Short mmCIF file of C-alpha atoms and ligand atoms in Angstrom, two decimals:
data_model
loop_
_atom_site.label_atom_id
_atom_site.label_comp_id
_atom_site.label_asym_id
_atom_site.label_seq_id
_atom_site.Cartn_x
_atom_site.Cartn_y
_atom_site.Cartn_z
CA UNK D 15 12.54 -19.24 18.63
CA UNK D 16 12.65 -19.19 14.86
CA UNK D 17 10.22 -16.83 13.21
CA UNK D 18 9.29 -17.09 9.53
CA UNK D 19 10.29 -14.00 7.58
CA UNK D 20 7.47 -11.82 6.30
CA UNK D 21 8.23 -9.48 3.40
CA UNK D 22 5.56 -7.07 2.23
CA UNK D 23 5.32 -4.63 -0.67
CA UNK D 24 3.55 -1.37 0.13
CA UNK D 25 2.71 0.21 -3.21
CA UNK D 26 1.12 3.28 -1.62
CA UNK D 27 -0.80 5.40 -4.21
CA UNK D 28 0.95 3.74 -7.15
CA UNK D 29 -0.22 1.18 -9.72
CA UNK D 30 -3.76 1.07 -10.97
CA UNK D 31 -5.35 -2.28 -11.89
CA UNK D 32 -3.50 -2.64 -15.23
CA UNK D 33 -0.07 -2.06 -13.68
CA UNK D 34 -0.89 -4.36 -10.77
CA UNK D 35 -1.85 -7.09 -13.24
CA UNK D 36 1.40 -6.61 -15.20
CA UNK D 37 3.49 -6.82 -12.00
CA UNK D 38 1.68 -9.91 -10.73
CA UNK D 39 1.92 -11.75 -14.02
CA UNK D 40 5.72 -11.66 -13.60
CA UNK D 41 5.87 -11.90 -9.83
CA UNK D 42 3.39 -14.64 -8.92
CA UNK D 43 4.99 -17.39 -10.94
CA UNK D 44 8.54 -16.40 -10.00
CA UNK D 45 7.64 -16.17 -6.30
CA UNK D 46 6.55 -19.84 -6.17
CA UNK D 47 9.34 -21.38 -4.07
CA UNK D 48 10.23 -18.15 -2.32
CA UNK D 49 6.76 -18.12 -0.78
CA UNK D 50 7.67 -21.31 1.09
CA UNK D 51 10.69 -19.67 2.66
CA UNK D 52 9.06 -16.37 3.63
CA UNK D 53 5.52 -15.07 3.88
CA UNK D 54 5.13 -12.68 0.94
CA UNK D 55 2.47 -9.97 0.92
CA UNK D 56 1.49 -7.24 -1.51
CA UNK D 57 -0.47 -4.12 -0.59
CA UNK D 58 -2.09 -2.46 -3.62
CA UNK D 59 -4.31 0.61 -3.41
CA UNK D 60 -7.93 -0.31 -2.73
CA UNK D 61 -9.08 0.11 -6.37
CA UNK D 62 -6.51 -2.46 -7.48
CA UNK D 63 -7.34 -5.01 -4.78
CA UNK D 64 -10.00 -6.88 -6.86
CA UNK D 65 -7.51 -7.39 -9.72
CA UNK D 66 -4.79 -8.53 -7.34
CA UNK D 67 -7.18 -10.80 -5.48
CA UNK D 68 -8.32 -12.59 -8.64
CA UNK D 69 -4.76 -13.14 -9.90
CA UNK D 70 -3.48 -14.35 -6.53
CA UNK D 71 -6.35 -16.81 -6.26
CA UNK D 72 -5.72 -18.09 -9.79
CA UNK D 73 -1.94 -18.25 -9.85
CA UNK D 74 -0.45 -18.37 -6.35
CA UNK D 75 -2.81 -18.31 -3.36
CA UNK D 76 0.16 -18.48 -0.98
CA UNK D 77 0.82 -14.78 -1.57
CA UNK D 78 -0.81 -12.56 1.03
CA UNK D 79 -2.97 -9.58 0.12
CA UNK D 80 -2.97 -6.45 2.26
CA UNK D 81 -4.97 -3.25 2.38
CA UNK D 82 -3.07 -0.05 3.16
CA UNK D 83 -5.61 1.06 5.76
CA UNK D 84 -9.18 0.27 6.83
CA UNK D 85 -12.02 1.97 8.65
CA UNK D 86 -12.47 1.25 12.33
CA UNK D 87 -16.24 1.35 11.74
CA UNK D 88 -18.87 -1.07 10.49
CA UNK D 89 -20.45 -0.43 7.07
CA UNK D 90 -22.39 2.83 7.13
CA UNK D 91 -22.21 6.56 6.51
CA UNK D 92 -18.43 7.03 6.28
CA UNK D 93 -17.77 8.64 2.88
CA UNK D 94 -14.55 7.53 1.24
CA UNK D 95 -13.85 4.71 3.68
CA UNK D 96 -13.44 0.94 3.22
CA UNK D 97 -14.66 -1.62 5.74
CA UNK D 98 -13.18 -4.89 6.95
CA UNK D 99 -16.26 -6.68 5.49
CA UNK D 100 -15.45 -5.35 2.03
CA UNK D 101 -11.81 -6.37 2.30
CA UNK D 102 -12.72 -9.83 3.50
CA UNK D 103 -15.06 -10.31 0.57
CA UNK D 104 -11.98 -9.85 -1.65
CA UNK D 105 -9.86 -12.29 0.42
CA UNK D 106 -7.66 -9.56 1.89
CA UNK D 107 -5.81 -11.09 4.84
CA UNK D 108 -3.55 -8.26 6.10
CA UNK D 109 -4.04 -4.55 6.79
CA UNK D 110 -1.14 -2.08 7.12
CA UNK D 111 -1.98 0.24 10.04
CA UNK D 112 -0.17 3.19 11.55
CA UNK D 113 2.09 3.81 8.55
CA UNK D 114 3.95 7.09 9.09
CA UNK D 115 2.26 8.62 6.02
CA UNK D 116 -1.15 7.89 7.57
CA UNK D 117 0.05 9.40 10.84
CA UNK D 118 1.73 12.52 9.42
CA UNK D 119 -0.40 13.35 6.36
CA UNK D 120 -3.83 12.17 7.55
CA UNK D 121 -3.37 12.83 11.25
CA UNK D 122 -4.05 9.29 12.45
CA UNK D 123 -3.52 9.12 16.19
CA UNK D 124 -2.42 6.21 18.33
CA UNK D 125 -6.02 5.93 19.57
CA UNK D 126 -7.41 5.68 16.04
CA UNK D 127 -4.75 3.17 15.05
CA UNK D 128 -5.68 1.19 18.15
CA UNK D 129 -9.35 1.11 17.07
CA UNK D 130 -8.33 -0.04 13.58
CA UNK D 131 -6.09 -2.77 15.00
CA UNK D 132 -8.98 -4.06 17.11
CA UNK D 133 -11.38 -3.95 14.16
CA UNK D 134 -8.88 -5.80 11.93
CA UNK D 135 -8.22 -8.50 14.51
CA UNK D 136 -11.95 -8.93 15.14
CA UNK D 137 -12.36 -9.54 11.41
CA UNK D 138 -9.67 -12.25 11.51
CA UNK D 139 -7.20 -10.30 9.42
CA UNK D 140 -3.59 -9.62 10.40
CA UNK D 141 -2.65 -6.03 11.21
CA UNK D 142 0.83 -4.94 10.11
CA UNK D 143 1.24 -2.40 12.89
CA UNK D 144 3.79 0.29 11.96
CA UNK D 145 5.74 2.37 14.44
CA UNK D 146 8.71 4.65 14.05
CA UNK D 147 10.39 7.84 15.18
CA UNK D 148 11.31 11.00 13.28
CA UNK D 149 14.92 12.11 13.05
CA UNK D 150 14.24 14.98 15.47
CA UNK D 151 12.82 12.51 18.00
CA UNK D 152 15.83 10.18 17.64
CA UNK D 153 18.34 13.02 17.86
CA UNK D 154 16.43 14.57 20.76
CA UNK D 155 16.82 11.41 22.84
CA UNK D 156 13.13 10.49 22.62
CA UNK D 157 13.49 7.31 20.59
CA UNK D 158 12.45 4.88 23.32
CA UNK D 159 9.69 7.09 24.73
CA UNK D 160 8.11 7.60 21.30
CA UNK D 161 8.23 3.93 20.32
CA UNK D 162 7.06 2.80 23.70
CA UNK D 163 4.00 5.06 23.63
CA UNK D 164 3.19 4.13 20.03
CA UNK D 165 3.28 0.44 20.98
CA UNK D 166 1.42 0.79 24.29
CA UNK D 167 -1.30 3.11 22.97
CA UNK D 168 -1.62 1.22 19.69
CA UNK D 169 -2.13 -2.07 21.53
CA UNK D 170 -4.25 -0.72 24.41
CA UNK D 171 -6.90 -3.31 25.27
CA UNK D 172 -5.62 -5.83 22.70
CA UNK D 173 -5.36 -9.06 24.65
CA UNK D 174 -3.85 -11.38 22.04
CA UNK D 175 -1.15 -10.45 19.54
CA UNK D 176 -0.63 -13.90 18.05
CA UNK D 177 -2.22 -12.70 14.79
CA UNK D 178 -0.37 -9.39 14.58
CA UNK D 179 2.84 -8.35 12.81
CA UNK D 180 4.80 -5.23 13.74
CA UNK D 181 6.88 -3.05 11.44
CA UNK D 182 9.57 -0.73 12.76
CA UNK D 183 10.00 2.06 10.22
CA UNK D 184 12.20 5.01 11.19
CA UNK D 185 10.45 7.92 9.47
CA UNK D 186 13.80 9.36 8.35
CA UNK D 187 14.56 6.18 6.39
CA UNK D 188 11.26 5.90 4.48
CA UNK D 189 11.60 6.76 0.81
CA UNK D 190 14.81 8.70 1.46
CA UNK D 191 17.40 6.17 0.35
CA UNK D 192 18.86 6.45 3.87
CA UNK D 193 18.69 3.11 5.66
CA UNK D 194 19.16 2.60 9.37
CA UNK D 195 22.36 0.64 9.82
CA UNK D 196 21.75 -3.03 10.52
CA UNK D 197 22.97 -2.44 14.08
CA UNK D 198 20.70 0.59 14.63
CA UNK D 199 17.71 -1.36 13.32
CA UNK D 200 18.59 -4.43 15.40
CA UNK D 201 19.05 -2.41 18.60
CA UNK D 202 15.78 -0.57 18.10
CA UNK D 203 13.81 -3.69 17.25
CA UNK D 204 15.23 -5.45 20.30
CA UNK D 205 13.93 -2.54 22.34
CA UNK D 206 10.48 -2.83 20.67
CA UNK D 207 10.41 -6.53 21.52
CA UNK D 208 11.21 -5.69 25.14
CA UNK D 209 8.18 -3.38 25.24
CA UNK D 210 6.04 -6.23 23.87
CA UNK D 211 7.48 -8.48 26.57
CA UNK D 212 6.52 -5.97 29.25
CA UNK D 213 2.95 -6.01 27.92
CA UNK D 214 2.42 -9.64 26.90
CA UNK D 215 5.20 -11.72 28.46
CA UNK D 216 8.28 -13.48 27.14
CA UNK D 217 6.53 -16.10 25.01
CA UNK D 218 4.45 -13.60 23.03
CA UNK D 219 7.46 -11.31 22.62
CA UNK D 220 9.57 -14.16 21.28
CA UNK D 221 6.84 -15.11 18.81
CA UNK D 222 5.84 -11.72 17.41
CA UNK D 223 7.33 -10.89 14.03
CA UNK D 224 8.80 -7.41 13.63
CA UNK D 225 9.57 -6.19 10.12
CA UNK D 226 12.02 -3.43 9.35
CA UNK D 227 11.06 -0.77 6.81
CA UNK D 228 13.01 2.12 5.37
CA UNK D 229 14.86 2.00 2.05
CA UNK D 230 15.26 -1.78 2.07
CA UNK D 231 16.54 -3.05 -1.29
CA UNK D 232 18.34 -5.99 -2.85
CA UNK D 233 21.73 -4.70 -1.76
CA UNK D 234 20.90 -4.51 1.96
CA UNK D 235 18.07 -7.00 2.56
CA UNK D 236 20.36 -9.89 3.53
CA UNK D 237 22.24 -7.90 6.16
CA UNK D 238 19.14 -6.27 7.63
CA UNK D 239 16.96 -9.37 7.67
CA UNK D 240 19.86 -11.41 9.01
CA UNK D 241 19.65 -9.53 12.35
CA UNK D 242 18.19 -11.57 15.22
CA UNK D 243 15.26 -9.23 15.92
CA UNK D 244 14.42 -8.39 12.29
CA UNK D 245 11.84 -10.80 10.93
CA UNK D 246 11.12 -9.34 7.53
CA UNK D 247 10.69 -6.12 5.64
CA UNK D 248 8.02 -3.63 4.68
CA UNK D 249 9.16 -2.28 1.34
CA UNK D 250 8.12 0.77 -0.65
CA UNK D 251 10.33 1.90 -3.55
CA UNK D 252 12.19 -1.35 -4.16
CA UNK D 253 8.91 -3.26 -4.43
CA UNK D 254 7.55 -1.24 -7.34
CA UNK D 255 9.30 -3.41 -9.93
CA UNK D 256 8.86 -7.19 -9.83
CA UNK D 257 12.56 -7.83 -10.58
CA UNK D 258 13.90 -5.64 -7.80
CA UNK D 259 11.37 -7.00 -5.30
CA UNK D 260 12.28 -10.58 -6.25
CA UNK D 261 15.99 -9.80 -5.88
CA UNK D 262 15.38 -8.30 -2.44
CA UNK D 263 13.45 -11.43 -1.38
CA UNK D 264 15.99 -13.87 -2.85
CA UNK D 265 18.87 -12.15 -1.07
CA UNK D 266 16.96 -12.12 2.22
CA UNK D 267 16.07 -15.82 2.21
CA UNK D 268 19.41 -17.08 0.81
C1 LIG J 322 7.40 2.30 3.38
O1 LIG J 322 6.72 3.08 2.79
O2 LIG J 322 6.89 1.62 4.28
C2 LIG J 322 8.81 2.19 3.05
C3 LIG J 322 9.59 1.54 3.86
O3 LIG J 322 9.23 2.81 1.88
P1 LIG J 322 10.71 2.71 1.22
O4 LIG J 322 11.06 1.26 1.16
O5 LIG J 322 10.56 3.34 -0.11
O6 LIG J 322 11.63 3.46 2.13
#
């Protein structure tokens, strides 16, 4: 089965509205044809989402807009949180969930990520569901057990994954400049797909898109995204500048 690549920029806590506007003024025009070859998504911080939303709608509505997290609750007394309703009002169509920084710094558990995935799907937005092991877990022989429980607990009670994207991000490769080798990433993503098959059957497993994330850049995007079980990238550092993000995308789709 051929799966369309999906390449997403996770800007984390970088770029306020002015910087987002400057990036998009370069990126949106240049991304025109590339957006036909791959689904392209940007994930600004929540304060910059209105700026990004307006520019995407004006210049290139084919570009996807993601939030970096969302509340699992309905609007109400949850200080500091953002709801799916608010994101939808701004035409946000993806939500990154389970990123390792949310897990390790903010203590998000598999159960909480599961609730957020359900809330996002119920709001007709696409979760980008991140999973990944630490170096100690990989070296301690726990790679498969960790990924398997992240996937199973994260998707507990989710009956349909046709509107869900996964992202395998080895924690040791995020923001470190160390990339998993293409073979390591391929082998691990094949394993993740086998867990999806166990849960949802062969057809759903063949259809689900699994991104790789961890120090992807222009120099390695073609090799990584050329692997049979790697269907795109979730990109931090190399997506902060429009030129380097465009180079990464061009090399991947070439
Ligand atoms: C990320 O934050 O999801 C990520 C993969 O970052 P980087 O590309 O900088 O490693």
